Short mmCIF file of C-alpha atoms in Angstrom, two decimals:
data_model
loop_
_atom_site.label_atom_id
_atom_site.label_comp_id
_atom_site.label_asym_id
_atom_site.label_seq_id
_atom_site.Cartn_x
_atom_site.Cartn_y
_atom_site.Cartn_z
CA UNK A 1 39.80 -3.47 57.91
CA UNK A 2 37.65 -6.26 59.81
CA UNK A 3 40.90 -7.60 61.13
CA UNK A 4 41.66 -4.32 63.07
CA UNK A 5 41.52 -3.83 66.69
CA UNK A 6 38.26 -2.23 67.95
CA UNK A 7 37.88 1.46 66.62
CA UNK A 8 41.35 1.27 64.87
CA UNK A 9 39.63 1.26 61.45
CA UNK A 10 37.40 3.99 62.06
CA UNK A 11 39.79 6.25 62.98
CA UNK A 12 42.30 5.15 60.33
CA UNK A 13 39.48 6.29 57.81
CA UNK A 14 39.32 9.73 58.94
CA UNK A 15 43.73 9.68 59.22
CA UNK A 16 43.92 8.56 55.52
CA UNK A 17 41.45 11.21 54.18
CA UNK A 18 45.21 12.97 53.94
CA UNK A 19 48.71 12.37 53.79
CA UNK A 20 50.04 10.31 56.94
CA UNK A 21 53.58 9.36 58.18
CA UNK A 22 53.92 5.99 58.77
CA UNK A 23 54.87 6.89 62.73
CA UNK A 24 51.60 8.39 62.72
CA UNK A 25 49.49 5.25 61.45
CA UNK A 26 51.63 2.80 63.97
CA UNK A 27 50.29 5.34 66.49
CA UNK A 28 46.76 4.49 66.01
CA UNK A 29 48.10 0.63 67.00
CA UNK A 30 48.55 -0.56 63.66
CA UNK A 31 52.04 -2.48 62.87
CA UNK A 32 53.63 -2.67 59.58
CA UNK A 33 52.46 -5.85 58.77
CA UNK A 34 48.68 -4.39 58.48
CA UNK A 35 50.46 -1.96 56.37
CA UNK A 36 51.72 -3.62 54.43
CA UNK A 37 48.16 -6.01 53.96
CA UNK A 38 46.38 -2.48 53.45
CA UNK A 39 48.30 -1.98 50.67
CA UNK A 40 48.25 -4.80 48.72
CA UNK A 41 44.57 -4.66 49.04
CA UNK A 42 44.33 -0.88 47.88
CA UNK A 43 43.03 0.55 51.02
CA UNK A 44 46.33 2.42 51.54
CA UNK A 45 48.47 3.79 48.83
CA UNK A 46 51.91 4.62 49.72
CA UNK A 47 53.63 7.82 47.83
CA UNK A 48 57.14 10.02 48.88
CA UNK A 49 57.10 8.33 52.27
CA UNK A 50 52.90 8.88 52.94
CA UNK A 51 49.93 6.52 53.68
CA UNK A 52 46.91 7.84 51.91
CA UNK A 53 43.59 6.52 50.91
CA UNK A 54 43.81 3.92 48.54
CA UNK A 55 40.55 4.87 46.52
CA UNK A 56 41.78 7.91 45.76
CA UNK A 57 42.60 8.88 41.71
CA UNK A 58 46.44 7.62 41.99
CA UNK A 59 47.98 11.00 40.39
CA UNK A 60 45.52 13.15 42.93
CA UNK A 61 47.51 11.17 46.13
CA UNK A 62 50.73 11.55 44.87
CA UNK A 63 50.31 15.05 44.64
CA UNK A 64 48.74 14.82 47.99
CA UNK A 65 51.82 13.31 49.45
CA UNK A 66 54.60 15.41 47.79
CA UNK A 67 53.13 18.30 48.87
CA UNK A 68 52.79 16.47 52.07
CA UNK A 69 56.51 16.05 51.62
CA UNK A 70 57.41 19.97 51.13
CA UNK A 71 55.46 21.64 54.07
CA UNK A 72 54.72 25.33 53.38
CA UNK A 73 54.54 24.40 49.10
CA UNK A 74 51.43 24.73 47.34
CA UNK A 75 50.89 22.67 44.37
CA UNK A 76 51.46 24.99 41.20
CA UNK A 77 51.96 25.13 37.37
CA UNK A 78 50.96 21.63 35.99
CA UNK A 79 49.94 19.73 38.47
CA UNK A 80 47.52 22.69 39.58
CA UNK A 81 46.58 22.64 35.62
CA UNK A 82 45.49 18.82 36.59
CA UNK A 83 43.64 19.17 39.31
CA UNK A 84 41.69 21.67 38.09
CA UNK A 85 41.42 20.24 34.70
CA UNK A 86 43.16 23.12 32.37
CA UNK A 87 44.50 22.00 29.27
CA UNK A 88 47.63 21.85 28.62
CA UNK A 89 50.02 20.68 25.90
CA UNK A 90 53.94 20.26 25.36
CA UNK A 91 55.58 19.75 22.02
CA UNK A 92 56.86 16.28 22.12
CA UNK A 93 59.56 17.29 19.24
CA UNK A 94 61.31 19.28 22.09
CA UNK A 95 63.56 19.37 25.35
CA UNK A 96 60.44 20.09 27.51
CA UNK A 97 59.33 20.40 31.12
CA UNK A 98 58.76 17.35 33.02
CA UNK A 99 55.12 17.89 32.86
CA UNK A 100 54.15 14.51 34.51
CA UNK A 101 56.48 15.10 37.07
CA UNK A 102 54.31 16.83 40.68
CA UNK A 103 55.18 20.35 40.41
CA UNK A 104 54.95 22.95 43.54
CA UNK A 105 56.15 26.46 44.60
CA UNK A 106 57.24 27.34 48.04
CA UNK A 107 58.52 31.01 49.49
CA UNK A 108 61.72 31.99 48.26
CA UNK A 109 62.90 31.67 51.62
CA UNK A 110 62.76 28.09 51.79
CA UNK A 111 65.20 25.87 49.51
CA UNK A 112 66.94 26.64 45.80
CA UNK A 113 65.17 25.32 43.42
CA UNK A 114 64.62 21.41 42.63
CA UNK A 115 64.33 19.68 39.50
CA UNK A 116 63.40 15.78 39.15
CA UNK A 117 62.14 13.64 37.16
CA UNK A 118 58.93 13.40 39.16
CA UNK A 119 59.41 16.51 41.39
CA UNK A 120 59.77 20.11 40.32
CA UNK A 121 59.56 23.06 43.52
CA UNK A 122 59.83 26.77 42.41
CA UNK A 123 60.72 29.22 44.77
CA UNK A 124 58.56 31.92 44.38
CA UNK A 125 56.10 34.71 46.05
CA UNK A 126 52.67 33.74 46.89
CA UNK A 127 50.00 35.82 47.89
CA UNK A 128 46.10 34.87 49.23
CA UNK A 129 45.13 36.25 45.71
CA UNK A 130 47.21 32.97 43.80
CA UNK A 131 45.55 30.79 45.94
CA UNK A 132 42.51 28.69 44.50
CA UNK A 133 39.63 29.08 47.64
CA UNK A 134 38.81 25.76 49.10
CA UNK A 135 40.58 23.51 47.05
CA UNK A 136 42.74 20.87 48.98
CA UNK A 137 45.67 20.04 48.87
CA UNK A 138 47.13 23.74 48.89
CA UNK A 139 46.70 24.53 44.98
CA UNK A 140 47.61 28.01 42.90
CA UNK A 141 44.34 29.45 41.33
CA UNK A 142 43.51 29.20 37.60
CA UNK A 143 44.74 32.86 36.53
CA UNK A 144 48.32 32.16 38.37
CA UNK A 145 48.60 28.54 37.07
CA UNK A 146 48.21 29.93 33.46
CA UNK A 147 50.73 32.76 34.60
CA UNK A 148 52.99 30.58 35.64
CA UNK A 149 52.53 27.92 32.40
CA UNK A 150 52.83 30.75 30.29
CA UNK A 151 56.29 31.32 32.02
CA UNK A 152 57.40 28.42 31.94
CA UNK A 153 56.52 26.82 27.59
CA UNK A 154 56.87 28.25 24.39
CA UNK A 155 53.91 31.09 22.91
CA UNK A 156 52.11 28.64 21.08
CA UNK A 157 52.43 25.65 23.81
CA UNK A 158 50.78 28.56 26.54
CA UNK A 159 48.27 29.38 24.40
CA UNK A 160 46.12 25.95 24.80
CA UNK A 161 46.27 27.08 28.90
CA UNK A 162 45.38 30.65 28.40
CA UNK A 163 42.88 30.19 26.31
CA UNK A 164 41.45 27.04 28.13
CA UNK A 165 41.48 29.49 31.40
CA UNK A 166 39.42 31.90 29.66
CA UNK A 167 36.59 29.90 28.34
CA UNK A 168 36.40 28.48 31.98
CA UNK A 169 35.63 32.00 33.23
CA UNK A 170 38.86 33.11 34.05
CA UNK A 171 38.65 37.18 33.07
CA UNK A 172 41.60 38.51 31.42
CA UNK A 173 41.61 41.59 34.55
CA UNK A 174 42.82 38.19 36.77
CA UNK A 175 45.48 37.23 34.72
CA UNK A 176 46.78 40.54 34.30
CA UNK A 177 46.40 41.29 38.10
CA UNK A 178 48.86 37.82 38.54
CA UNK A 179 51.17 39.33 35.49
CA UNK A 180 51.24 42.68 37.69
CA UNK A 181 52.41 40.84 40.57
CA UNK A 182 55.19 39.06 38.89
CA UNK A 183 56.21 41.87 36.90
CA UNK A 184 59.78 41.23 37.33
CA UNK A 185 59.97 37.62 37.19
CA UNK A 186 61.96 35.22 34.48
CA UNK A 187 59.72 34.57 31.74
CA UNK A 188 57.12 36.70 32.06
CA UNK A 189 57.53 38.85 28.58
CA UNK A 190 56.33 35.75 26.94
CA UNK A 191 53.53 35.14 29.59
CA UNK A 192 52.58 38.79 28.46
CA UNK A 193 52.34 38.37 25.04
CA UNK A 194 50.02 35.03 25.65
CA UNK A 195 47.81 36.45 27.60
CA UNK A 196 47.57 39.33 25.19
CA UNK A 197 46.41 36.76 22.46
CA UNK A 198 44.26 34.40 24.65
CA UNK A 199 40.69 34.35 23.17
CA UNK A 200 38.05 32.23 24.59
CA UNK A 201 36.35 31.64 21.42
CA UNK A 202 39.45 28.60 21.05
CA UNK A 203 37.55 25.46 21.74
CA UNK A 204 40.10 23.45 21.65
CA UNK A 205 43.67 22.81 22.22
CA UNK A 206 44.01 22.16 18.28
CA UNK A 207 42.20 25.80 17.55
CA UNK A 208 44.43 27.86 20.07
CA UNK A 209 47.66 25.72 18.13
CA UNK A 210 46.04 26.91 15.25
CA UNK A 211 45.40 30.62 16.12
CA UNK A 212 48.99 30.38 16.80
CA UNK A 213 50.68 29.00 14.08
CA UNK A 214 48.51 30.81 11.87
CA UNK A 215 49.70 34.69 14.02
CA UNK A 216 53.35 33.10 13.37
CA UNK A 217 52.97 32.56 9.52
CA UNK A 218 51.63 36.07 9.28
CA UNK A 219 48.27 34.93 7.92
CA UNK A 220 45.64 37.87 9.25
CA UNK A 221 44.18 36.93 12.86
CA UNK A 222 40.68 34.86 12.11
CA UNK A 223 36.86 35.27 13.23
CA UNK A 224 36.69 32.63 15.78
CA UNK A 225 33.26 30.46 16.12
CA UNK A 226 31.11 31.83 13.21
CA UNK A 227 27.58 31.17 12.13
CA UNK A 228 26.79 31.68 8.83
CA UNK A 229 22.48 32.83 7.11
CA UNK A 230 21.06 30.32 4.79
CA UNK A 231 18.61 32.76 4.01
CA UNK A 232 15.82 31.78 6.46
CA UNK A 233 18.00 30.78 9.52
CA UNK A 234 20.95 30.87 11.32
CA UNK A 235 22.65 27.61 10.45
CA UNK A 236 23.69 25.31 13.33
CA UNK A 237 26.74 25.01 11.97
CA UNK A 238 29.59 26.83 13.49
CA UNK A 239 32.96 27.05 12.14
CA UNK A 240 36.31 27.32 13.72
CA UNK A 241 37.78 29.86 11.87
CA UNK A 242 36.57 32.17 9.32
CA UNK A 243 38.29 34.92 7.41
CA UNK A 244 35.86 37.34 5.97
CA UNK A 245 37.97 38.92 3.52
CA UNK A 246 39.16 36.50 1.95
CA UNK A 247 35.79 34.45 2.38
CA UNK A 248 37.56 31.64 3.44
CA UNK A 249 36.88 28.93 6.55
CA UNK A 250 39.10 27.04 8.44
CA UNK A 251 37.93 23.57 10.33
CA UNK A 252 40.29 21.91 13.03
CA UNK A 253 39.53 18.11 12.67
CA UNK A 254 40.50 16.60 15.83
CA UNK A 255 40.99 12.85 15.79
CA UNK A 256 38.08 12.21 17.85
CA UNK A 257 35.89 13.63 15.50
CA UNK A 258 35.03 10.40 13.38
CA UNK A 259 35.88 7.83 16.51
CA UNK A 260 33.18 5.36 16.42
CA UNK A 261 32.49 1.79 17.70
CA UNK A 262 30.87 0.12 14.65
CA UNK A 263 31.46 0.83 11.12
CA UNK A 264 28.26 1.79 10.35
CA UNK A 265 28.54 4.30 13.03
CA UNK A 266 32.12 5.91 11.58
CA UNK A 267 30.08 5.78 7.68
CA UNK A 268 27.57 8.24 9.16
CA UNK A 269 30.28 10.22 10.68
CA UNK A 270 31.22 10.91 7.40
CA UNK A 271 27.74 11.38 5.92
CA UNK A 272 26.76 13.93 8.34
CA UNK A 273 30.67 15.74 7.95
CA UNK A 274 29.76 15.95 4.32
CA UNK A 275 26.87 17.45 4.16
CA UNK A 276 27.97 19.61 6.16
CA UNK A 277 30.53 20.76 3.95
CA UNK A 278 28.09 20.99 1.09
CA UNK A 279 25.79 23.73 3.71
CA UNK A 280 28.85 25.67 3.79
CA UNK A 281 29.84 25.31 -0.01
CA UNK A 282 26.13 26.58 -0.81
CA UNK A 283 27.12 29.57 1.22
CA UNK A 284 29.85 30.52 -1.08
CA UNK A 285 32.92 30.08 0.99
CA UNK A 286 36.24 28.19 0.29
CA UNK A 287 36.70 25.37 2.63
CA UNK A 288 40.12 24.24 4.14
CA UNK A 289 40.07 21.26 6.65
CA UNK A 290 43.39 20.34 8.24
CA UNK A 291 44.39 18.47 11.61
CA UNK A 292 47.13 18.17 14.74
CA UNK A 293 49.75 17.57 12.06
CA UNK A 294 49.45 20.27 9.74
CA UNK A 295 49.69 22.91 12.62
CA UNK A 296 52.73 20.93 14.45
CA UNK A 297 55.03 20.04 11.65
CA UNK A 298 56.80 22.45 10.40
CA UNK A 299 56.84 20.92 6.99
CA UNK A 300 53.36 21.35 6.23
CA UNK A 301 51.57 22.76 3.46
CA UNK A 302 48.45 24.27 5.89
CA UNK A 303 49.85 27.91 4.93
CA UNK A 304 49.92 27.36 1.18
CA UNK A 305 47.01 25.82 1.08
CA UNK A 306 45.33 28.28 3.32
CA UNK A 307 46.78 30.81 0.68
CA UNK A 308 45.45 29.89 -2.63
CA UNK A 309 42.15 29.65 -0.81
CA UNK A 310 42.51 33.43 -0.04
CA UNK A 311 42.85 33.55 -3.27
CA UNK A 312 40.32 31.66 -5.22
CA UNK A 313 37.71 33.19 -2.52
CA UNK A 314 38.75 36.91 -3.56
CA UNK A 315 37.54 35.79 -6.92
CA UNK A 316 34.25 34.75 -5.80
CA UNK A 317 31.59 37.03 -7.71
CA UNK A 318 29.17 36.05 -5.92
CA UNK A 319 27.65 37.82 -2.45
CA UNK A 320 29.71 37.60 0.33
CA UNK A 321 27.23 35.75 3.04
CA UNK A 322 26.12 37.16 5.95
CA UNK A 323 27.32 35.89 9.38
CA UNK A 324 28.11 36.34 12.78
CA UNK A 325 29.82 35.00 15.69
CA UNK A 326 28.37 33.13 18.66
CA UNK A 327 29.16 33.69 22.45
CA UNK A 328 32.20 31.58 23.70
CA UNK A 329 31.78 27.96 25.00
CA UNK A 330 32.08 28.01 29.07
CA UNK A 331 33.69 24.66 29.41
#
């Protein structure tokens, strides 16, 4: 910047804050060979044709500047799940949406439709109420960027975005007000029915897989986030699913769960995971851990498994413990 003319690089710094055209930095006196120079030392960033701050998060700025590039869009479905950090997740064993790719919708007056690699544009109806308040660049709210996920994936693939949306606050009277409005539109029978089973008790992307692969298997729906009595206190312990009648838990272990940077670290992982186990064991209750893969292939023995534990727990003679669920996580 020091080798700008007077006032040149203050000004550029309030230009770059958003997507320019290169006509309107060599406005501002600049020629292309400070453009180029900016670039290489990251105080520009150059995406779809547009100059933009160069310390700016990379994916942020090229959303920026493909909206930029579509006037009148509004960024939508995943890339509005990014930017407002939803989870979402796409079954890799499948033909799927380009979800990397920088999605928007503009009126269905504008163009047809447009598919890339790294661009997707809907054309769709927008209304003040699918717009998230004072968010920049122009970005759908939560409750229509589930909506519109929903739409777009598979049940169980929606459910990690529904479910996300709800423990974030979202209320269930939005999303339906967003299903209302696009009562007619492709898709949304299935955006229905995941909204119908979103539950903000899921704390995870594994546990809302889970809740659906277990609905699909016809196992009965679960008690989500449940503490159990150890006779003089609630135990910290929650677990991720519990079913009551059959007096049976089920615990999502995520891979992150025993990530640790020394061994001796990772050993006490494992120390504190089993007694944890024992705690619950001491309740009464059959135990079933299982992880990403026993909920995504379709070979896996989670169901069986999950099964003869309904089993062996009916048999219990014992007292079935006492329990109850805690208030969802708001994260």
């Amino acid at each position: 910047m020091d080798r700008l003319a007077d006032g040149v690089g203050r000004r550029l710094v309030a230009m770059i804050a958003v997507p320019q055209r290169r006509s309107a930095l060599l406005g501002l006196g600049l020629r292309d060979a400070d453009l180029q120079r900016l670039l290489r030392r990251r105080v520009l960033q150059r995406h779809h044709g547009h100059y933009i701050d160069g310390q700016l998060d990379e994916q942020v700025a090229r959303i920026a500047c493909t909206q930029a590039l579509h006037p009148g869009s509004v960024v939508s479905h995943f890339s509005a799940a990014h930017l407002a950090g939803l989870d979402t997740w796409i079954d890799g064993r499948r033909t799927a949406p380009p979800r990397n790719a920088v999605w928007l919708t503009r009126p269905p007056t504008g163009q047809r439709n447009q598919r890339r690699v790294d661009i997707v544009v809907r054309r769709a109806g927008i209304v003040a109420a699918d717009l998230s308040p004072n968010r920049w660049p122009p970005t759908t709210s939560t409750a229509r960027t589930a909506v519109d996920i929903a739409r777009t994936v598979p049940f169980r693939e929606a459910i990690v975005t529904v479910d996300h949306a709800l423990r974030r606050g979202t209320s269930m009277t939005e999303l339906e007000a967003v299903v209302e409005r696009q009562f007619r539109w492709p898709g949304i029978r299935h955006a229905r029915a995941a909204i119908g089973f979103g539950d903000p008790h899921a704390e995870s992307p594994l546990e809302s897989i889970a809740r659906a692969y277990f609905a699909m298997s016809g196992l009965p729906p679960p008690m989500l986030q449940v503490q159990f009595w150890d006779g003089t206190n609630w135990m910290v312990e929650r677990v991720d699913f519990w079913w009551p009648q059959h007096r049976t838990v089920g615990e999502g272990d995520g891979l992150a769960k025993y990530e640790a940077t020394t061994p001796e670290e990772r050993r006490r992982l494992l120390r504190r995971s089993h007694r944890r186990d024992q705690r619950l064991s001491d309740r009464g209750v059959e135990l079933v851990h299982f992880g990403w893969e026993d909920v995504v292939n379709t070979r896996s023995d989670l169901i069986a498994r999950l099964h003869a534990a309904f089993a062996r727990g009916r048999l219990r003679p014992s007292t079935p413990p006492r329990w109850r669920t805690t208030p969802p996580p708001t994260h």
